Short mmCIF file of C-alpha atoms in Angstrom, two decimals:
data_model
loop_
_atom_site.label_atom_id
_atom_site.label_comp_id
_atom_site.label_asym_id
_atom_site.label_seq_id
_atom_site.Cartn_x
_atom_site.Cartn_y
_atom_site.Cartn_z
CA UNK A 1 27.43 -11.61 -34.54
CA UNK A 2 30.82 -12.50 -33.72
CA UNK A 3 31.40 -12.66 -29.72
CA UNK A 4 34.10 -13.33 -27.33
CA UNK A 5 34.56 -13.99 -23.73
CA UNK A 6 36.79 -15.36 -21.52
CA UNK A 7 35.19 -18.41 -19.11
CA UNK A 8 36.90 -20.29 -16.30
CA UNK A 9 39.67 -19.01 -17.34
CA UNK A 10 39.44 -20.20 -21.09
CA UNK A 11 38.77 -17.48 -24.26
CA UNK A 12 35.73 -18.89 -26.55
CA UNK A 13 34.70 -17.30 -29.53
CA UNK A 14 31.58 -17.83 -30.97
CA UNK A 15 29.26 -16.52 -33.78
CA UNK A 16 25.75 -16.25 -31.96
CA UNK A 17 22.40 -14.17 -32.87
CA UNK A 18 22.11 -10.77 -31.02
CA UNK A 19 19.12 -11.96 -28.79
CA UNK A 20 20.68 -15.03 -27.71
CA UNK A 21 20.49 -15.09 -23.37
CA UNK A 22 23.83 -15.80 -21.53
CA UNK A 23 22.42 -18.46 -19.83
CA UNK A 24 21.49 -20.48 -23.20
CA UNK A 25 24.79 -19.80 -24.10
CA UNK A 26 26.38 -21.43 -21.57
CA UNK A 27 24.38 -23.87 -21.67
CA UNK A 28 23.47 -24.49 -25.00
CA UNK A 29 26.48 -23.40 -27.31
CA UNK A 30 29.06 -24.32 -24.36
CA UNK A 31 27.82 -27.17 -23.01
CA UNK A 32 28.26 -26.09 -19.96
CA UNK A 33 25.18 -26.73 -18.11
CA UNK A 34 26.20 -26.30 -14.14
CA UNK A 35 24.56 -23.49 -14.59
CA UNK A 36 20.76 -24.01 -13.99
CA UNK A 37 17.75 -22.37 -16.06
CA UNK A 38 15.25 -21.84 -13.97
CA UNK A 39 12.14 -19.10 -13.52
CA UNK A 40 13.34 -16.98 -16.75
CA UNK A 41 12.28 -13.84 -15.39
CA UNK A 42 15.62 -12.81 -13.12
CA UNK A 43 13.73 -13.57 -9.61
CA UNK A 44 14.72 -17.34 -8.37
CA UNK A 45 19.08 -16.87 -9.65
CA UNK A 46 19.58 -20.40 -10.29
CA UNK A 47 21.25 -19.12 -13.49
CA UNK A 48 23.59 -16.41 -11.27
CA UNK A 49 27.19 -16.41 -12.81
CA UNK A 50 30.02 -14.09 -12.14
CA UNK A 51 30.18 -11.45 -14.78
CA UNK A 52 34.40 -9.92 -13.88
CA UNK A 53 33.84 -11.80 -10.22
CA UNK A 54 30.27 -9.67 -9.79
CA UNK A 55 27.18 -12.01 -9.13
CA UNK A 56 24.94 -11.63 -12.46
CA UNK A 57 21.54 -13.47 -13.28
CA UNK A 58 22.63 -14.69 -16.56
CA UNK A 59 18.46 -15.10 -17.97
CA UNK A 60 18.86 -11.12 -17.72
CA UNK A 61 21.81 -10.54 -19.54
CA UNK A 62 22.45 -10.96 -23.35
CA UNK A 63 25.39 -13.55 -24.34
CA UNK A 64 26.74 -9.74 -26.51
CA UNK A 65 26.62 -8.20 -23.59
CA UNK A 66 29.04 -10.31 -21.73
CA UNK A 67 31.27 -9.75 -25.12
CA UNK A 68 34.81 -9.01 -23.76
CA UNK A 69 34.30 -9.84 -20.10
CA UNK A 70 35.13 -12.63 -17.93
CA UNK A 71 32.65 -15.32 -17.19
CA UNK A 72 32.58 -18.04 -14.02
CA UNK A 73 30.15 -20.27 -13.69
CA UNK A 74 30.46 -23.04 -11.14
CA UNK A 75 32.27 -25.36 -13.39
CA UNK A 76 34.98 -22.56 -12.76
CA UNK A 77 34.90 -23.18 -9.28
CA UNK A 78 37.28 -26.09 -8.40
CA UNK A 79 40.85 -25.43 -8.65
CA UNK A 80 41.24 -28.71 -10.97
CA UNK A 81 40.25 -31.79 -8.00
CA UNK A 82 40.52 -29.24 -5.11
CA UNK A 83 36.95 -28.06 -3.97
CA UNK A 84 36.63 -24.25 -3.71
CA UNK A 85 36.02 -23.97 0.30
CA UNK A 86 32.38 -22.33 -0.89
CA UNK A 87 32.00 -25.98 -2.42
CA UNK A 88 33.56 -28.20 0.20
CA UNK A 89 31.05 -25.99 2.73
CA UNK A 90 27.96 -26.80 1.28
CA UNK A 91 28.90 -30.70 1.09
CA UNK A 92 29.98 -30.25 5.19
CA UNK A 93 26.99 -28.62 6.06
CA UNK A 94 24.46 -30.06 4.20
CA UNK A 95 24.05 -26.91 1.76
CA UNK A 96 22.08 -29.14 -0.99
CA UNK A 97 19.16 -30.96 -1.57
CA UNK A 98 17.78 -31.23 -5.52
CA UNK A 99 21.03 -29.33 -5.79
CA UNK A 100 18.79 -26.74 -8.52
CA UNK A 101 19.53 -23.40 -6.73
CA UNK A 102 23.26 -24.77 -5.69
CA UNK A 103 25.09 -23.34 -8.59
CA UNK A 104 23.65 -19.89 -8.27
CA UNK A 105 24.24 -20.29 -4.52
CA UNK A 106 27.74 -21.13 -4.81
CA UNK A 107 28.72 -18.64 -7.34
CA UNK A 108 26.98 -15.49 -5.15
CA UNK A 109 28.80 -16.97 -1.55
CA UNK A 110 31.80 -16.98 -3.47
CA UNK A 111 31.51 -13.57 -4.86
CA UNK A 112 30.17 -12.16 -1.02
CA UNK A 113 33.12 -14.11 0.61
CA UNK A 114 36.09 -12.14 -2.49
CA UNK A 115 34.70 -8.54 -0.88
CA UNK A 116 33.91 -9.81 2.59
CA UNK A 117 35.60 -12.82 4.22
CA UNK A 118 33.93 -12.65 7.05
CA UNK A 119 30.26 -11.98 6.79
CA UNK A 120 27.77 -11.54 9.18
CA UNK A 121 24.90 -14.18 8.96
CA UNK A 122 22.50 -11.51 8.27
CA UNK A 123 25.04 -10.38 5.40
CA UNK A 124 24.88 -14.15 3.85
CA UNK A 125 20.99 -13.92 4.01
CA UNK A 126 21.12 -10.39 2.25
CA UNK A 127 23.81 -11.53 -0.34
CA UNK A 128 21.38 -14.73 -1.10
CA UNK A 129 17.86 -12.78 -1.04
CA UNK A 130 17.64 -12.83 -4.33
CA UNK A 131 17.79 -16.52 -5.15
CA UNK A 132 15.50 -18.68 -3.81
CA UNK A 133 15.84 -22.32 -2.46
CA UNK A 134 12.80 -24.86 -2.32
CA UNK A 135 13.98 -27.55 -0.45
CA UNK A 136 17.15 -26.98 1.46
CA UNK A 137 16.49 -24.62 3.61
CA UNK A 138 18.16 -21.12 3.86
CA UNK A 139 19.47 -22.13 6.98
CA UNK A 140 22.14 -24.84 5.85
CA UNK A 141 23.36 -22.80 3.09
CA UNK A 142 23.88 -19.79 5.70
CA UNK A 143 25.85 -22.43 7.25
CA UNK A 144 27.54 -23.50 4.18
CA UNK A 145 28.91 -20.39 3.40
CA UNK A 146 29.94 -19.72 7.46
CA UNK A 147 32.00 -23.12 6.60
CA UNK A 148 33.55 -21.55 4.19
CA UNK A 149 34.34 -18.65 5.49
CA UNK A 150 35.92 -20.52 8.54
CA UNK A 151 38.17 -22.58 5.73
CA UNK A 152 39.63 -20.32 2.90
CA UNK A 153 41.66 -21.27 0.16
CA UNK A 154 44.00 -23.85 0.93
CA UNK A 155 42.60 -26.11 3.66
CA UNK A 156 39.79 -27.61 1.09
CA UNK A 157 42.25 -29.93 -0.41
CA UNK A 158 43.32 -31.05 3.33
CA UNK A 159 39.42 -31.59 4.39
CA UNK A 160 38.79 -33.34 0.37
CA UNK A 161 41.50 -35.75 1.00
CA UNK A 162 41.01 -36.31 4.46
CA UNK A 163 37.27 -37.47 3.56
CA UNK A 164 38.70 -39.40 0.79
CA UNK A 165 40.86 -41.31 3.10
CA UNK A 166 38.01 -42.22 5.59
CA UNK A 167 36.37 -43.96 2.84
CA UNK A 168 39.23 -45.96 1.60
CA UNK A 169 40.15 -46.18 5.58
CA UNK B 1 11.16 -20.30 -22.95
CA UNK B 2 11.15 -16.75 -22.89
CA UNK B 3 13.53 -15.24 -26.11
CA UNK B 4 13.32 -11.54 -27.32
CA UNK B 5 12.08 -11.22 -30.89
CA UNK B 6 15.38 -10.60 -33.14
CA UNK B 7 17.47 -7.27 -33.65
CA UNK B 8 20.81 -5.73 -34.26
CA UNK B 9 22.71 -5.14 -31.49
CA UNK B 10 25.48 -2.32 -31.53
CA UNK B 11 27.54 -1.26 -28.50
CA UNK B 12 28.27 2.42 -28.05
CA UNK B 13 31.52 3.46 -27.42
CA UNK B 14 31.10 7.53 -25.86
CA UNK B 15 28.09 9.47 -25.32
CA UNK B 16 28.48 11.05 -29.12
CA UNK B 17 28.47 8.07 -30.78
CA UNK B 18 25.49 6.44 -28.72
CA UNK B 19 23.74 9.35 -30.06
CA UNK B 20 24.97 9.18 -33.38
CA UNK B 21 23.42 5.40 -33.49
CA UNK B 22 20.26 6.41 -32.06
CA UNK B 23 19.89 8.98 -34.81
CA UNK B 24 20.62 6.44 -37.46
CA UNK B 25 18.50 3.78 -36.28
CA UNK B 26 15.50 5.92 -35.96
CA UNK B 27 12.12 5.34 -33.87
CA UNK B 28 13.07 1.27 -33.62
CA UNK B 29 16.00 1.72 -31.76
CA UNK B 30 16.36 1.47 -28.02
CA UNK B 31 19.20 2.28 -25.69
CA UNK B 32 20.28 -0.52 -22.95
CA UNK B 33 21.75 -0.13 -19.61
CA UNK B 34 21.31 -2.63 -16.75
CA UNK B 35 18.64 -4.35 -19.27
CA UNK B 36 16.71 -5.64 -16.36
CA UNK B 37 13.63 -3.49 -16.99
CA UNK B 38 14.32 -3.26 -20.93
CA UNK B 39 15.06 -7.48 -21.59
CA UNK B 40 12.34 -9.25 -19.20
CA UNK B 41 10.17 -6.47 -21.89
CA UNK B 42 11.58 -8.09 -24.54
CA UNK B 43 11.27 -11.51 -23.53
CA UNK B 44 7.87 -10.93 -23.10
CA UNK B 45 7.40 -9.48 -26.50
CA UNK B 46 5.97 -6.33 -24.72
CA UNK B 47 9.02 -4.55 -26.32
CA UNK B 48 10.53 -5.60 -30.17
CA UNK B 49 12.95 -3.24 -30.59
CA UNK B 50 14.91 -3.38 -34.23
CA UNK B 51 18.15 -2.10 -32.73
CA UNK B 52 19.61 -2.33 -28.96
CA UNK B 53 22.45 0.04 -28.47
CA UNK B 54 24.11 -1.28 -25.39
CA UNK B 55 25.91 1.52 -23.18
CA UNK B 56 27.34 -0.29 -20.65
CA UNK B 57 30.71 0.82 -21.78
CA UNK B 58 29.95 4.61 -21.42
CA UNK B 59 32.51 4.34 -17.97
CA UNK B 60 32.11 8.11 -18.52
CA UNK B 61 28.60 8.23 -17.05
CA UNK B 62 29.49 6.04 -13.84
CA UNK B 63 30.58 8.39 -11.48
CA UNK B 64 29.23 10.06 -8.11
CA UNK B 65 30.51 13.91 -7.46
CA UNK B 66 29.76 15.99 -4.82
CA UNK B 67 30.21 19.60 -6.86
CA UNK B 68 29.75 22.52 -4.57
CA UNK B 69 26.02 22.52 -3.57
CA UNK B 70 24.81 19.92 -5.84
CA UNK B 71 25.27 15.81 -6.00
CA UNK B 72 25.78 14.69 -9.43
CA UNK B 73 24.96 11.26 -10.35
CA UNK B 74 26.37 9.60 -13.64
CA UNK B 75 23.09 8.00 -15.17
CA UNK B 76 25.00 4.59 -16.18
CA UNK B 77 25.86 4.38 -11.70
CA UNK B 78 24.54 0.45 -10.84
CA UNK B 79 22.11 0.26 -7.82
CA UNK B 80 24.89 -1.55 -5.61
CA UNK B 81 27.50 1.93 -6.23
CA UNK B 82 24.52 3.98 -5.03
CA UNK B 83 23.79 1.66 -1.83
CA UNK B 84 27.52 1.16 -1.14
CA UNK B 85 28.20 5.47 -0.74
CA UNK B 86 29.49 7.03 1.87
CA UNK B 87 28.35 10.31 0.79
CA UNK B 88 24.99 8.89 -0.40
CA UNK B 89 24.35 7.77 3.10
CA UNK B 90 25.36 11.03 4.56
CA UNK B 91 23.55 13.31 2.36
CA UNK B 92 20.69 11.56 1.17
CA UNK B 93 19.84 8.46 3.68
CA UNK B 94 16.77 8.43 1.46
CA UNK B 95 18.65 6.85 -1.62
CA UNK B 96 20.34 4.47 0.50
CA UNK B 97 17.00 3.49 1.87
CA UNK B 98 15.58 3.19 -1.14
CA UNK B 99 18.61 0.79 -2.66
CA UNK B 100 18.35 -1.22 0.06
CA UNK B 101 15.29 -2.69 -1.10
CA UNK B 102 14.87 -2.35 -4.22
CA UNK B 103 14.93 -5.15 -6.41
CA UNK B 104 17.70 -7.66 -4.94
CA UNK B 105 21.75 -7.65 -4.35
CA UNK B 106 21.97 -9.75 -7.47
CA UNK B 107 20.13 -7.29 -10.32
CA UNK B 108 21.43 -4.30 -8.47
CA UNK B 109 24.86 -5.12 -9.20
CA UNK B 110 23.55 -4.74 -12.98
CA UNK B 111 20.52 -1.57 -13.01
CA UNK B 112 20.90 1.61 -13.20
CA UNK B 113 19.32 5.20 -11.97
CA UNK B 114 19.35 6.43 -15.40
CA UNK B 115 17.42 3.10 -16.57
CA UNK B 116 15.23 3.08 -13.35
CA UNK B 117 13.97 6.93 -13.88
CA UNK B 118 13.72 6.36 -17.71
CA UNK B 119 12.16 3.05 -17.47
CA UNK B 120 9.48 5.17 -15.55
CA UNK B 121 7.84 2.37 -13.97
CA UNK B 122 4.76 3.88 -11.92
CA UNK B 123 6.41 1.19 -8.79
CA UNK B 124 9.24 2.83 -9.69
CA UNK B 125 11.51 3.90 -5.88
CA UNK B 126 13.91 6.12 -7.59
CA UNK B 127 11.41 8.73 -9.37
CA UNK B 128 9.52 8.89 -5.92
CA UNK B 129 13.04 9.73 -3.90
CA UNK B 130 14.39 11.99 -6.87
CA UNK B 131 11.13 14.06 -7.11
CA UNK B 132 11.72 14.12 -3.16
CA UNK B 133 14.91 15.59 -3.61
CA UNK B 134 14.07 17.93 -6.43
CA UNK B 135 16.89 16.13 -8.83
CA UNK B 136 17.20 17.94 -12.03
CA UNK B 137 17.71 15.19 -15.00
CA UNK B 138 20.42 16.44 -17.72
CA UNK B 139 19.53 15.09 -21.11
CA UNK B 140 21.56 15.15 -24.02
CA UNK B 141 20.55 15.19 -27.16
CA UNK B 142 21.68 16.22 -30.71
CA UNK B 143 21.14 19.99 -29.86
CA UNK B 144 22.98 20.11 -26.70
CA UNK B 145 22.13 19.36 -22.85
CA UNK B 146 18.95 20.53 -21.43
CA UNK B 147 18.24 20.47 -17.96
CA UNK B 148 14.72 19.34 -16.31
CA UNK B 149 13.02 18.99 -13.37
CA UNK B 150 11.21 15.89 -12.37
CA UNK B 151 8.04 17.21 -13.04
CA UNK B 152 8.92 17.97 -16.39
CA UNK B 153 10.99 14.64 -16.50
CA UNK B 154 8.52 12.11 -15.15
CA UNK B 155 5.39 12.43 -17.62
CA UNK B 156 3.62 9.29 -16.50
CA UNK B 157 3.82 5.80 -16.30
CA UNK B 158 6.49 4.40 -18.40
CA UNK B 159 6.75 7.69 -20.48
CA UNK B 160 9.66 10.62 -19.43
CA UNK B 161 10.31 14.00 -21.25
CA UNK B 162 13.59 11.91 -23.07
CA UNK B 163 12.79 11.98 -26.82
CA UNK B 164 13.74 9.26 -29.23
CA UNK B 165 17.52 11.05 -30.05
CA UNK B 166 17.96 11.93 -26.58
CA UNK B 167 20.00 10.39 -23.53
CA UNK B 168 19.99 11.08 -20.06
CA UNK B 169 23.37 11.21 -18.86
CA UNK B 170 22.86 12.34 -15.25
CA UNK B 171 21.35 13.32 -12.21
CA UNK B 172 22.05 16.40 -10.06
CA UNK B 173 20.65 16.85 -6.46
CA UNK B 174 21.16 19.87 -4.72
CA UNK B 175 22.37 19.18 -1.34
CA UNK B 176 20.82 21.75 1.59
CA UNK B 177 22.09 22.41 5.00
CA UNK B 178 20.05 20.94 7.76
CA UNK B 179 18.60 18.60 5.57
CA UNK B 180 17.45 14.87 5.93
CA UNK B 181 15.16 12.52 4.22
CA UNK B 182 14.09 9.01 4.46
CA UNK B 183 12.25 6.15 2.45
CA UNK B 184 10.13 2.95 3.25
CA UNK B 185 8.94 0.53 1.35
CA UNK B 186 6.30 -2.49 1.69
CA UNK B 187 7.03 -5.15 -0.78
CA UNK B 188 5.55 -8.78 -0.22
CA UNK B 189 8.98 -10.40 -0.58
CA UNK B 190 12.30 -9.10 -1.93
CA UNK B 191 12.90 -7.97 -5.60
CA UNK B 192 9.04 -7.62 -5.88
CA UNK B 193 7.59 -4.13 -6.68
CA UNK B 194 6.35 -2.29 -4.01
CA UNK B 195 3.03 -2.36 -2.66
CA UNK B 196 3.22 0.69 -1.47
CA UNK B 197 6.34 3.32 -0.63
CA UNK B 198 6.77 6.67 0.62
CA UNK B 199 9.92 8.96 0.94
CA UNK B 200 10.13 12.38 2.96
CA UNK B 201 12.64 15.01 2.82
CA UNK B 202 12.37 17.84 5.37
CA UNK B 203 15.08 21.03 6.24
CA UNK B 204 14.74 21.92 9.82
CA UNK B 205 15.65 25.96 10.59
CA UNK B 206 18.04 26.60 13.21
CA UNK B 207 15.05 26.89 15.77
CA UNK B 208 14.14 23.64 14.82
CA UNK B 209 11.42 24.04 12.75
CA UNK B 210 10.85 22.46 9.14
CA UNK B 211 12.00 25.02 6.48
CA UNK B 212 11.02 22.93 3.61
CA UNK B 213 9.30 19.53 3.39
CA UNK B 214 8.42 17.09 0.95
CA UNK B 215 7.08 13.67 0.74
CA UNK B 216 6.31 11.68 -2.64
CA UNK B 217 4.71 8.13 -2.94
CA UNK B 218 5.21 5.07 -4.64
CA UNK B 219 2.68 2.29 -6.86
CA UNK B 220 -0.22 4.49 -5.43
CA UNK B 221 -1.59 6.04 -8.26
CA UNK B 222 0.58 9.83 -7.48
CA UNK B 223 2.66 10.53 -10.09
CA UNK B 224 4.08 14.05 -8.37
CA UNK B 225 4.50 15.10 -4.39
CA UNK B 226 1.86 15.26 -2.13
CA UNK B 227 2.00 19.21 -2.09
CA UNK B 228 -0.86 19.22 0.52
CA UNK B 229 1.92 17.95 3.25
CA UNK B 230 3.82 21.22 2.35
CA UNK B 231 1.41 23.55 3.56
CA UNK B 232 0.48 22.14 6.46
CA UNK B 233 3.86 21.60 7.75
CA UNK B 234 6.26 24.54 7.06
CA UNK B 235 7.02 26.71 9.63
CA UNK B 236 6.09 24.18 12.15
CA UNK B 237 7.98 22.35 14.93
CA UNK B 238 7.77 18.33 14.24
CA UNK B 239 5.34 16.91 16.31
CA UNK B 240 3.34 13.46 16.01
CA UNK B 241 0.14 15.11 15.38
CA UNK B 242 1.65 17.11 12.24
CA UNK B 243 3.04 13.79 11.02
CA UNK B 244 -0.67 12.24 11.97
CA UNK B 245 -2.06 15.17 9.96
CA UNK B 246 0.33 14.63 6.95
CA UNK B 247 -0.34 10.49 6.68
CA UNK B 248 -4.37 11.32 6.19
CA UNK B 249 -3.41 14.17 3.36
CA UNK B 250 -1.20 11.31 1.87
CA UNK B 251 -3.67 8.82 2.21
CA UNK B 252 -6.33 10.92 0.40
CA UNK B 253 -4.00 12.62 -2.21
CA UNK B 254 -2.92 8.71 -3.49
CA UNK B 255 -4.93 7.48 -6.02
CA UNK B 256 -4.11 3.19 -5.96
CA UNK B 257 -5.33 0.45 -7.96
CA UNK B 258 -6.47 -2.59 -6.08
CA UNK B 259 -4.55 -5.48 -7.43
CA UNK B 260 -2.85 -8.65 -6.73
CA UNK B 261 -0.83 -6.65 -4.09
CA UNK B 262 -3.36 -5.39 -2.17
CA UNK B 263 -7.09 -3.61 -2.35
CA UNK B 264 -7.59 -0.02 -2.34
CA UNK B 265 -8.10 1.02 1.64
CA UNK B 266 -5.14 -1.34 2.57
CA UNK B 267 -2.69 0.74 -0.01
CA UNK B 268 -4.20 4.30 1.43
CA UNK B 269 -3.55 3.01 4.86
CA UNK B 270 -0.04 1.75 3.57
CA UNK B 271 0.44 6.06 2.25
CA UNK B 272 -0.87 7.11 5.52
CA UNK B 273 1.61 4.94 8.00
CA UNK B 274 4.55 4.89 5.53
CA UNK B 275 4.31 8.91 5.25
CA UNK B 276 4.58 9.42 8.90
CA UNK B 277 7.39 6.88 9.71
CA UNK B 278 8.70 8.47 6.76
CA UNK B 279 8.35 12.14 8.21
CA UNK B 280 9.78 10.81 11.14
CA UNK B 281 12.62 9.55 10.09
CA UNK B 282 13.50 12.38 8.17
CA UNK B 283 12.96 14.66 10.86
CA UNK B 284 14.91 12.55 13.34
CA UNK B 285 17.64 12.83 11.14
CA UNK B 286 18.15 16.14 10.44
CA UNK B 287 18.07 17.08 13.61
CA UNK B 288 20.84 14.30 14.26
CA UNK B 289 22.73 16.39 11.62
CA UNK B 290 22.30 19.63 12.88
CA UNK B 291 23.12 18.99 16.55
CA UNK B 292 26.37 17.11 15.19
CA UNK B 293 27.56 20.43 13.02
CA UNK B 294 26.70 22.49 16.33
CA UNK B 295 28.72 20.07 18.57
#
């Protein structure tokens, strides 16, 4: 079947099978593989995307079904070299490890941070209870996402450069 | 790597027409909502439908309206609408209770209460609170709209009065004065099914005493209420030794399986506790209610 979507911003248009998976084709027809395959069975959200800026675990939802609607995926995230704040956050407080639940992370703080800038740390643990993180810790990428609620839009670029500088420096 | 076996897949575009398609594609056809019950089944190969007629875009049964006595509940409202309600919260603080925990943020922003109550899943929060609430389910089907109770609805684990060429399109609760409810679940971490839940809803009199009660429990082997509570506590003020009285009837009413969640006298103790914080909760709250109208 014929299917077409927008994501990051760009309009594809594919001819896939009915029971293909979002997340294989993202990954697989797109190319796009920031966005992590992981447990298969909609519990661990390494695979979370935004489905119209909602927080979606793409193993769960068929590639048709997203037919018409607006995709991110963490390769959407960066406004071209400026970190999204949700981004810059988990690089200033240590949100990452193996970096496997990151992109799932990133995409659901991102999505918490559009309807509530200023969440509660027991509102960051509830957005992020349904992903699940191995080696990190919960407690950095709480932290992350406080980071980057502290720093919306606009003062990533500032903190990216500044970083920049102190390694040329 | 988990894939569904193959099939057409057709989107319906109104009520009518998803229908029409189910009536055209015959006993191999299956409707999807959220998909979050219906596509881990298919990945599994426990389901191989030939046709999936996806009704997300049936906007027309998304909706939450408070219509005189009665709450009626589009069957295509997501989990996260339902948790998010004012009026949910004020009316029935067991729905919100239940939301809270069921599944996680993430694949509540997708399910639905129409897929939850059809899906039928005997761990299933939403049949316990709507039996609780005595929801009637409207069903549509090619001969019109009939409406059902949940005892008629709910006909057993994974099985519901909805035939083949039929779709439930909502949910109606009637709302009662002095009324309150509540629901708790134990699950062993979030999104899992419940190990055990209970939910309570009780009308206090103007006296003070409980009018009407009823409790329901979840993953415990109960498919209806516990009627037993009923008896014992109508017409009676709430005390702790009523709700003491009510957790044993739960406890021996359930029926549970032991499994990987738990053996069998750990889930009746689970009935028994959850059915009294349950009972108090409710009864807490209505009388929060009631002395708020009388202020």
């Amino acid at each position: 079947m014929h299917i077409n979507m927008t994501i990051n911003g760009t309009d594809v248009t594919r001819e896939i099978e009915p029971r293909v998976l979002l997340v294989h084709f993202i990954r697989d027809d797109l190319r796009l593989t920031g966005t992590h395959w992981g447990c298969d069975t909609s519990n661990c959200g390494t695979c979370v995307v935004l489905m119209d800026g909602q927080p979606v675990k793409s193993c769960t939802v068929l590639a048709a079904m997203a037919d018409g609607h607006s995709i991110t995926t963490v390769e959407g995230l960066a406004n071209g070299t400026t970190l999204d704040p949700v981004q810059q956050g988990f690089m200033e407080e240590h949100g990452l490890q193996c970096g496997f639940c990151t992109p799932g992370m990133m995409l659901t703080a991102r999505a918490l941070l559009d309807h509530n800038p200023h969440p509660e740390p027991l509102e960051i643990r509830e957005a992020i209870s349904g992903q699940i993180c191995r080696c990190t810790g919960y407690a950095t990428i709480v932290r992350s996402i406080q980071w980057a609620a502290e720093h919306p839009v606009g003062t990533a670029e500032t903190a990216a450069t500044t970083e920049e500088e102190a390694v040329h420096a | 790597m988990q894939i569904p076996a193959p099939f057409d897949y057709v989107r319906a575009s109104s009520v009518d027409n998803a229908l029409a398609l189910l009536d055209r594609h015959g006993a191999e056809s299956r409707v999807v909502a959220g998909g979050h019950s219906l596509l881990p089944m298919m990945k599994l190969r426990l389901a191989r439908p030939d046709w999936l007629i996806d009704i997300n875009d049936l906007f027309e049964l998304d909706y939450l309206l408070i219509d005189g006595q009665t709450l009626r509940i589009g069957a295509m409202t997501r989990h996260t609408t339902l948790l998010e309600s004012d009026d949910v919260q004020r009316l029935f603080p067991i729905i919100t209770d239940a939301e809270r925990v069921i599944a996680d943020p993430i694949v509540r922003n997708r399910g639905t209460i129409g897929g939850s109550l059809c899906q039928a899943d005997p761990a299933e929060d939403l049949s316990t609170v709507c039996h609780v609430l005595e929801a009637v389910a409207v069903v549509r089907g090619p001969a019109g709209e009939r409406m059902l109770s949940m005892a008629d609805f709910h006909r057993g684990p994974y099985e519901t009065a909805v035939a083949q060429n039929e779709l439930l399109i909502e949910v109606r609760v009637p709302i009662r004065a002095g009324s309150s409810s509540a629901y708790e679940k134990v699950e062993r971490r979030v999104g899992d099914w419940a190990v055990a839940a209970a939910g309570a809803s009780v009308t206090l009199d103007s006296a003070g005493a409980i009018s009407q009660v009823a409790v329901g429990l979840t993953a415990v082997g109960l498919e209806q209420n516990v009627t037993e509570v009923e008896a014992v506590l109508v017409g009676q003020t709430p005390t702790e030794e009523l709700f003491t009285e009510a957790g044993r009837l739960a406890s021996l009413a359930c029926d549970p399986l032991a499994d990987q969640r738990g053996p069998i006298d750990y889930k009746r103790h689970l009935a028994d506790e959850l059915t009294r914080r349950v009972l108090r909760a409710a009864c807490r709250r209505a009388a929060a209610s009631a002395s708020e109208i009388t202020i």
